[in-house]
mmCIF file of C-alpha atoms in Angstrom:
data_model
loop_
_atom_site.group_PDB
_atom_site.id
_atom_site.type_symbol
_atom_site.label_atom_id
_atom_site.label_comp_id
_atom_site.label_asym_id
_atom_site.label_seq_id
_atom_site.Cartn_x
_atom_site.Cartn_y
_atom_site.Cartn_z
ATOM 1 C CA UNK A 1 -30.330 -25.770 46.035
ATOM 2 C CA UNK A 2 -28.268 -24.993 42.931
ATOM 3 C CA UNK A 3 -30.522 -27.164 40.788
ATOM 4 C CA UNK A 4 -33.621 -25.329 42.028
ATOM 5 C CA UNK A 5 -31.922 -22.034 41.315
ATOM 6 C CA UNK A 6 -31.158 -23.172 37.767
ATOM 7 C CA UNK A 7 -34.795 -24.194 37.260
ATOM 8 C CA UNK A 8 -35.909 -20.796 38.534
ATOM 9 C CA UNK A 9 -33.528 -19.065 36.103
ATOM 10 C CA UNK A 10 -34.933 -21.055 33.169
ATOM 11 C CA UNK A 11 -38.526 -20.256 34.166
ATOM 12 C CA UNK A 12 -37.720 -16.555 34.467
ATOM 13 C CA UNK A 13 -35.971 -16.584 31.088
ATOM 14 C CA UNK A 14 -38.984 -18.227 29.451
ATOM 15 C CA UNK A 15 -41.642 -15.905 30.872
ATOM 16 C CA UNK A 16 -39.728 -12.613 31.053
ATOM 17 C CA UNK A 17 -40.253 -11.573 27.399
ATOM 18 C CA UNK A 18 -43.976 -12.284 27.737
ATOM 19 C CA UNK A 19 -44.589 -10.209 30.861
ATOM 20 C CA UNK A 20 -46.748 -7.370 29.424
ATOM 21 C CA UNK A 21 -45.057 -4.505 31.260
ATOM 22 C CA UNK A 22 -45.529 -2.134 28.317
ATOM 23 C CA UNK A 23 -49.205 -3.052 27.957
ATOM 24 C CA UNK A 24 -49.753 -2.365 31.669
ATOM 25 C CA UNK A 25 -47.971 0.980 31.693
ATOM 26 C CA UNK A 26 -48.992 2.078 28.190
ATOM 27 C CA UNK A 27 -52.711 1.703 27.315
ATOM 28 C CA UNK A 28 -53.306 -0.192 24.070
ATOM 29 C CA UNK A 29 -53.841 2.136 21.129
ATOM 30 C CA UNK A 30 -52.106 5.063 22.816
ATOM 31 C CA UNK A 31 -50.593 7.516 20.352
ATOM 32 C CA UNK A 32 -46.853 6.963 20.129
ATOM 33 C CA UNK A 33 -45.134 10.161 21.226
ATOM 34 C CA UNK A 34 -41.578 10.781 22.450
ATOM 35 C CA UNK A 35 -42.332 9.896 26.081
ATOM 36 C CA UNK A 36 -44.063 6.608 25.247
ATOM 37 C CA UNK A 37 -41.374 5.724 22.713
ATOM 38 C CA UNK A 38 -38.607 6.280 25.277
ATOM 39 C CA UNK A 39 -40.536 4.278 27.874
ATOM 40 C CA UNK A 40 -40.823 1.292 25.529
ATOM 41 C CA UNK A 41 -37.105 1.525 24.754
ATOM 42 C CA UNK A 42 -36.246 1.568 28.459
ATOM 43 C CA UNK A 43 -38.519 -1.387 29.283
ATOM 44 C CA UNK A 44 -37.100 -3.441 26.402
ATOM 45 C CA UNK A 45 -33.518 -2.604 27.390
ATOM 46 C CA UNK A 46 -34.125 -3.588 31.015
ATOM 47 C CA UNK A 47 -35.613 -6.919 29.939
ATOM 48 C CA UNK A 48 -32.681 -7.621 27.608
ATOM 49 C CA UNK A 49 -30.127 -6.812 30.321
ATOM 50 C CA UNK A 50 -31.948 -8.884 32.961
ATOM 51 C CA UNK A 51 -32.317 -11.871 30.626
ATOM 52 C CA UNK A 52 -28.641 -11.706 29.646
ATOM 53 C CA UNK A 53 -27.541 -11.634 33.295
ATOM 54 C CA UNK A 54 -29.871 -14.532 34.097
ATOM 55 C CA UNK A 55 -28.547 -16.744 31.303
ATOM 56 C CA UNK A 56 -24.952 -16.030 32.297
ATOM 57 C CA UNK A 57 -25.697 -16.938 35.916
ATOM 58 C CA UNK A 58 -26.925 -20.428 35.010
ATOM 59 C CA UNK A 59 -24.649 -23.176 36.303
ATOM 60 C CA UNK A 60 -24.337 -24.848 32.875
ATOM 61 C CA UNK A 61 -23.912 -21.590 30.954
ATOM 62 C CA UNK A 62 -21.589 -21.782 27.953
ATOM 63 C CA UNK A 63 -20.616 -19.249 25.299
ATOM 64 C CA UNK A 64 -22.037 -21.177 22.338
ATOM 65 C CA UNK A 65 -22.057 -18.691 19.448
ATOM 66 C CA UNK A 66 -25.130 -20.120 17.716
ATOM 67 C CA UNK A 67 -26.960 -20.168 21.020
ATOM 68 C CA UNK A 68 -26.117 -16.519 21.643
ATOM 69 C CA UNK A 69 -27.307 -15.487 18.182
ATOM 70 C CA UNK A 70 -30.634 -17.266 18.619
ATOM 71 C CA UNK A 71 -31.025 -15.969 22.167
ATOM 72 C CA UNK A 72 -30.288 -12.331 21.317
ATOM 73 C CA UNK A 73 -32.370 -12.443 18.112
ATOM 74 C CA UNK A 74 -35.438 -13.621 19.985
ATOM 75 C CA UNK A 75 -34.827 -11.309 22.920
ATOM 76 C CA UNK A 76 -34.399 -8.188 20.800
ATOM 77 C CA UNK A 77 -37.666 -8.922 18.976
ATOM 78 C CA UNK A 78 -39.481 -7.631 22.067
ATOM 79 C CA UNK A 79 -39.001 -4.085 20.829
ATOM 80 C CA UNK A 80 -40.672 -4.564 17.407
ATOM 81 C CA UNK A 81 -43.470 -6.449 19.154
ATOM 82 C CA UNK A 82 -43.995 -3.653 21.675
ATOM 83 C CA UNK A 83 -44.045 -1.061 18.915
ATOM 84 C CA UNK A 84 -46.766 -3.034 17.109
ATOM 85 C CA UNK A 85 -48.850 -4.239 20.057
ATOM 86 C CA UNK A 86 -48.706 -1.495 22.670
ATOM 87 C CA UNK A 87 -49.205 1.500 20.415
ATOM 88 C CA UNK A 88 -50.457 2.517 17.011
ATOM 89 C CA UNK A 89 -50.922 5.602 14.885
ATOM 90 C CA UNK A 90 -47.522 7.137 15.645
ATOM 91 C CA UNK A 91 -47.126 10.822 14.957
ATOM 92 C CA UNK A 92 -45.660 11.640 11.561
ATOM 93 C CA UNK A 93 -42.335 12.820 12.934
ATOM 94 C CA UNK A 94 -41.879 9.452 14.658
ATOM 95 C CA UNK A 95 -42.969 7.249 11.759
ATOM 96 C CA UNK A 96 -39.591 7.034 10.014
ATOM 97 C CA UNK A 97 -37.673 6.533 13.272
ATOM 98 C CA UNK A 98 -40.046 3.786 14.460
ATOM 99 C CA UNK A 99 -39.921 2.032 11.086
ATOM 100 C CA UNK A 100 -36.115 2.204 10.907
ATOM 101 C CA UNK A 101 -35.714 0.869 14.423
ATOM 102 C CA UNK A 102 -38.302 -1.909 14.076
ATOM 103 C CA UNK A 103 -37.279 -3.095 10.611
ATOM 104 C CA UNK A 104 -33.585 -2.733 11.434
ATOM 105 C CA UNK A 105 -33.939 -5.142 14.342
ATOM 106 C CA UNK A 106 -35.925 -7.592 12.217
ATOM 107 C CA UNK A 107 -33.417 -7.540 9.335
ATOM 108 C CA UNK A 108 -30.459 -8.146 11.651
ATOM 109 C CA UNK A 109 -32.357 -10.975 13.356
ATOM 110 C CA UNK A 110 -33.233 -12.583 10.002
ATOM 111 C CA UNK A 111 -29.616 -12.427 8.837
ATOM 112 C CA UNK A 112 -28.454 -13.965 12.133
ATOM 113 C CA UNK A 113 -31.060 -16.732 11.896
ATOM 114 C CA UNK A 114 -29.995 -17.414 8.303
ATOM 115 C CA UNK A 115 -26.363 -17.704 9.434
ATOM 116 C CA UNK A 116 -27.204 -20.186 12.207
ATOM 117 C CA UNK A 117 -29.483 -22.161 9.885
ATOM 118 C CA UNK A 118 -26.791 -22.522 7.217
ATOM 119 C CA UNK A 119 -23.997 -23.317 9.703
ATOM 120 C CA UNK A 120 -26.130 -25.995 11.368
ATOM 121 C CA UNK A 121 -27.485 -27.796 8.302
ATOM 122 C CA UNK A 122 -24.591 -27.336 5.873
ATOM 123 C CA UNK A 123 -22.550 -30.293 7.236
ATOM 124 C CA UNK A 124 -25.360 -32.677 6.226
ATOM 125 C CA UNK A 125 -24.763 -33.918 2.689
ATOM 126 C CA UNK A 126 -28.055 -35.703 1.948
ATOM 127 C CA UNK A 127 -30.307 -34.473 -0.855
ATOM 128 C CA UNK A 128 -33.297 -33.946 1.459
ATOM 129 C CA UNK A 129 -31.362 -31.781 3.914
ATOM 130 C CA UNK A 130 -29.751 -29.783 1.112
ATOM 131 C CA UNK A 131 -33.206 -29.200 -0.421
ATOM 132 C CA UNK A 132 -34.587 -28.058 2.944
ATOM 133 C CA UNK A 133 -31.567 -25.814 3.391
ATOM 134 C CA UNK A 134 -32.122 -24.228 -0.034
ATOM 135 C CA UNK A 135 -35.820 -23.596 0.591
ATOM 136 C CA UNK A 136 -35.093 -22.193 4.060
ATOM 137 C CA UNK A 137 -32.416 -19.863 2.710
ATOM 138 C CA UNK A 138 -34.735 -18.601 -0.031
ATOM 139 C CA UNK A 139 -37.487 -18.031 2.540
ATOM 140 C CA UNK A 140 -35.258 -16.006 4.868
ATOM 141 C CA UNK A 141 -33.690 -14.139 1.943
ATOM 142 C CA UNK A 142 -37.187 -13.181 0.752
ATOM 143 C CA UNK A 143 -38.079 -11.769 4.159
ATOM 144 C CA UNK A 144 -34.771 -9.936 4.438
ATOM 145 C CA UNK A 145 -35.461 -8.264 1.092
ATOM 146 C CA UNK A 146 -39.104 -7.599 1.954
ATOM 147 C CA UNK A 147 -38.247 -5.970 5.287
ATOM 148 C CA UNK A 148 -35.451 -4.023 3.626
ATOM 149 C CA UNK A 149 -37.981 -2.541 1.199
ATOM 150 C CA UNK A 150 -40.268 -1.763 4.134
ATOM 151 C CA UNK A 151 -37.353 -0.023 5.830
ATOM 152 C CA UNK A 152 -36.552 2.034 2.738
ATOM 153 C CA UNK A 153 -40.145 3.145 2.237
ATOM 154 C CA UNK A 154 -40.904 3.480 5.986
ATOM 155 C CA UNK A 155 -44.122 1.482 5.727
ATOM 156 C CA UNK A 156 -46.126 0.285 8.690
ATOM 157 C CA UNK A 157 -46.779 -3.367 9.502
ATOM 158 C CA UNK A 158 -50.399 -3.160 8.396
ATOM 159 C CA UNK A 159 -49.349 -1.860 4.977
ATOM 160 C CA UNK A 160 -46.957 -4.723 4.274
ATOM 161 C CA UNK A 161 -48.380 -7.788 6.062
ATOM 162 C CA UNK A 162 -51.719 -9.513 6.504
ATOM 163 C CA UNK A 163 -52.360 -11.098 3.082
ATOM 164 C CA UNK A 164 -52.715 -14.873 2.865
ATOM 165 C CA UNK A 165 -49.469 -15.359 0.965
ATOM 166 C CA UNK A 166 -47.538 -13.048 3.279
ATOM 167 C CA UNK A 167 -48.912 -14.792 6.357
ATOM 168 C CA UNK A 168 -48.000 -18.170 4.861
ATOM 169 C CA UNK A 169 -44.375 -17.155 4.313
ATOM 170 C CA UNK A 170 -44.211 -15.698 7.836
ATOM 171 C CA UNK A 171 -45.653 -18.883 9.352
ATOM 172 C CA UNK A 172 -42.941 -20.944 7.637
ATOM 173 C CA UNK A 173 -40.269 -19.099 9.645
ATOM 174 C CA UNK A 174 -41.600 -20.871 12.741
ATOM 175 C CA UNK A 175 -40.130 -24.094 11.328
ATOM 176 C CA UNK A 176 -36.556 -22.771 11.001
ATOM 177 C CA UNK A 177 -35.658 -23.192 14.722
ATOM 178 C CA UNK A 178 -37.381 -26.600 14.616
ATOM 179 C CA UNK A 179 -35.046 -27.718 11.827
ATOM 180 C CA UNK A 180 -32.021 -26.323 13.677
ATOM 181 C CA UNK A 181 -33.081 -28.118 16.855
ATOM 182 C CA UNK A 182 -33.721 -31.338 14.938
ATOM 183 C CA UNK A 183 -30.128 -31.282 13.700
ATOM 184 C CA UNK A 184 -28.886 -31.036 17.289
ATOM 185 C CA UNK A 185 -31.174 -33.886 18.382
ATOM 186 C CA UNK A 186 -29.929 -36.025 15.479
ATOM 187 C CA UNK A 187 -26.371 -35.454 16.640
ATOM 188 C CA UNK A 188 -27.348 -36.260 20.216
ATOM 189 C CA UNK A 189 -26.426 -32.755 21.419
ATOM 190 C CA UNK A 190 -29.728 -31.868 23.113
ATOM 191 C CA UNK A 191 -32.462 -33.930 24.738
ATOM 192 C CA UNK A 192 -35.563 -34.774 22.738
ATOM 193 C CA UNK A 193 -38.051 -33.307 25.237
ATOM 194 C CA UNK A 194 -36.387 -29.898 24.983
ATOM 195 C CA UNK A 195 -36.679 -30.086 21.216
ATOM 196 C CA UNK A 196 -40.361 -31.020 21.573
ATOM 197 C CA UNK A 197 -40.946 -27.862 23.631
ATOM 198 C CA UNK A 198 -39.520 -25.696 20.836
ATOM 199 C CA UNK A 199 -41.537 -27.646 18.259
ATOM 200 C CA UNK A 200 -44.768 -27.236 20.259
ATOM 201 C CA UNK A 201 -44.251 -23.482 20.524
ATOM 202 C CA UNK A 202 -43.612 -23.269 16.774
ATOM 203 C CA UNK A 203 -46.724 -25.310 15.979
ATOM 204 C CA UNK A 204 -48.835 -23.048 18.194
ATOM 205 C CA UNK A 205 -47.582 -20.061 16.201
ATOM 206 C CA UNK A 206 -48.445 -21.773 12.906
ATOM 207 C CA UNK A 207 -51.858 -22.815 14.253
ATOM 208 C CA UNK A 208 -52.791 -19.223 15.019
ATOM 209 C CA UNK A 209 -51.680 -18.193 11.524
ATOM 210 C CA UNK A 210 -53.978 -20.716 9.808
ATOM 211 C CA UNK A 211 -57.220 -18.676 9.984
ATOM 212 C CA UNK A 212 -55.519 -15.849 8.122
ATOM 213 C CA UNK A 213 -53.976 -18.249 5.587
ATOM 214 C CA UNK A 214 -57.140 -20.280 4.937
ATOM 215 C CA UNK A 215 -59.944 -17.787 5.522
ATOM 216 C CA UNK A 216 -58.121 -14.542 4.886
ATOM 217 C CA UNK A 217 -59.186 -13.214 8.250
ATOM 218 C CA UNK A 218 -57.369 -12.692 11.540
ATOM 219 C CA UNK A 219 -59.595 -14.666 13.921
ATOM 220 C CA UNK A 220 -57.334 -14.527 16.950
ATOM 221 C CA UNK A 221 -54.671 -11.867 17.275
ATOM 222 C CA UNK A 222 -52.324 -10.190 14.809
ATOM 223 C CA UNK A 223 -49.397 -10.882 17.145
ATOM 224 C CA UNK A 224 -49.056 -14.375 15.666
ATOM 225 C CA UNK A 225 -48.690 -13.119 12.093
ATOM 226 C CA UNK A 226 -46.110 -10.564 13.174
ATOM 227 C CA UNK A 227 -42.706 -11.664 11.908
ATOM 228 C CA UNK A 228 -41.109 -10.627 15.214
ATOM 229 C CA UNK A 229 -43.187 -13.284 17.002
ATOM 230 C CA UNK A 230 -41.648 -16.046 14.868
ATOM 231 C CA UNK A 231 -38.349 -15.547 16.721
ATOM 232 C CA UNK A 232 -39.722 -16.694 20.092
ATOM 233 C CA UNK A 233 -39.007 -20.400 19.332
ATOM 234 C CA UNK A 234 -35.465 -19.358 18.341
ATOM 235 C CA UNK A 235 -35.165 -17.608 21.687
ATOM 236 C CA UNK A 236 -36.173 -20.806 23.493
ATOM 237 C CA UNK A 237 -33.702 -22.854 21.448
ATOM 238 C CA UNK A 238 -31.018 -20.295 22.295
ATOM 239 C CA UNK A 239 -31.737 -20.815 26.003
ATOM 240 C CA UNK A 240 -31.375 -24.574 25.533
ATOM 241 C CA UNK A 241 -28.018 -24.236 23.764
ATOM 242 C CA UNK A 242 -26.636 -21.702 26.252
ATOM 243 C CA UNK A 243 -27.575 -23.806 29.284
ATOM 244 C CA UNK A 244 -26.131 -27.014 27.892
ATOM 245 C CA UNK A 245 -22.697 -28.316 28.840
ATOM 246 C CA UNK A 246 -20.164 -26.938 26.352
ATOM 247 C CA UNK A 247 -18.513 -30.357 26.090
ATOM 248 C CA UNK A 248 -21.790 -31.991 25.006
ATOM 249 C CA UNK A 249 -22.311 -29.420 22.244
ATOM 250 C CA UNK A 250 -18.971 -30.117 20.594
#
């Protein structure tokens, strides 16, 4: 019974961020006014609280700090995604507030992901790992600076993203949680099939970015070239780390 309950918790944690509550309540393309903005905030907050309670109720829950950072980063990215997907053309008096809130979340998430990435790969002394670590740090640092400039100038997503080069650098973020997970698999801390699930999700994200990178056109949906979406694999990896025996992670 307990095992079934744990499976149910994991399933709910995986699908909860993707349940399109905002899209159901708020018609796509609806002008973002105060009421809609507050509604999106409330929905996001409820999802974050519910997901946090679910993860803490899992039988194998542990307080792994890296796991919590990855989990919260991915979970909090729901708000920037909702602000981009559910609505557009916000009124002028909301533009600065929306930009500050969205970019603020993204910057904090990028800094947290950078911290976990460095802490996980730094113990490896090989040249290849150190090279990967350097490239990954430069990539995340670039996006931190880029989103900081977006925050300062209060630009919208469409004004700052969508070019081939920008999409390429965004797609590379999908590989960061894969590298973090690979380090845990190498150390024997997590099972390979769980790592494969994170890798598959990351590859799907990259796959949907390819049309924009190669052809310069968004064939599928702009959600996949949204930097907030790149944190979903990190969210899954966070679930794996937080539902793993604390003794096995040491």
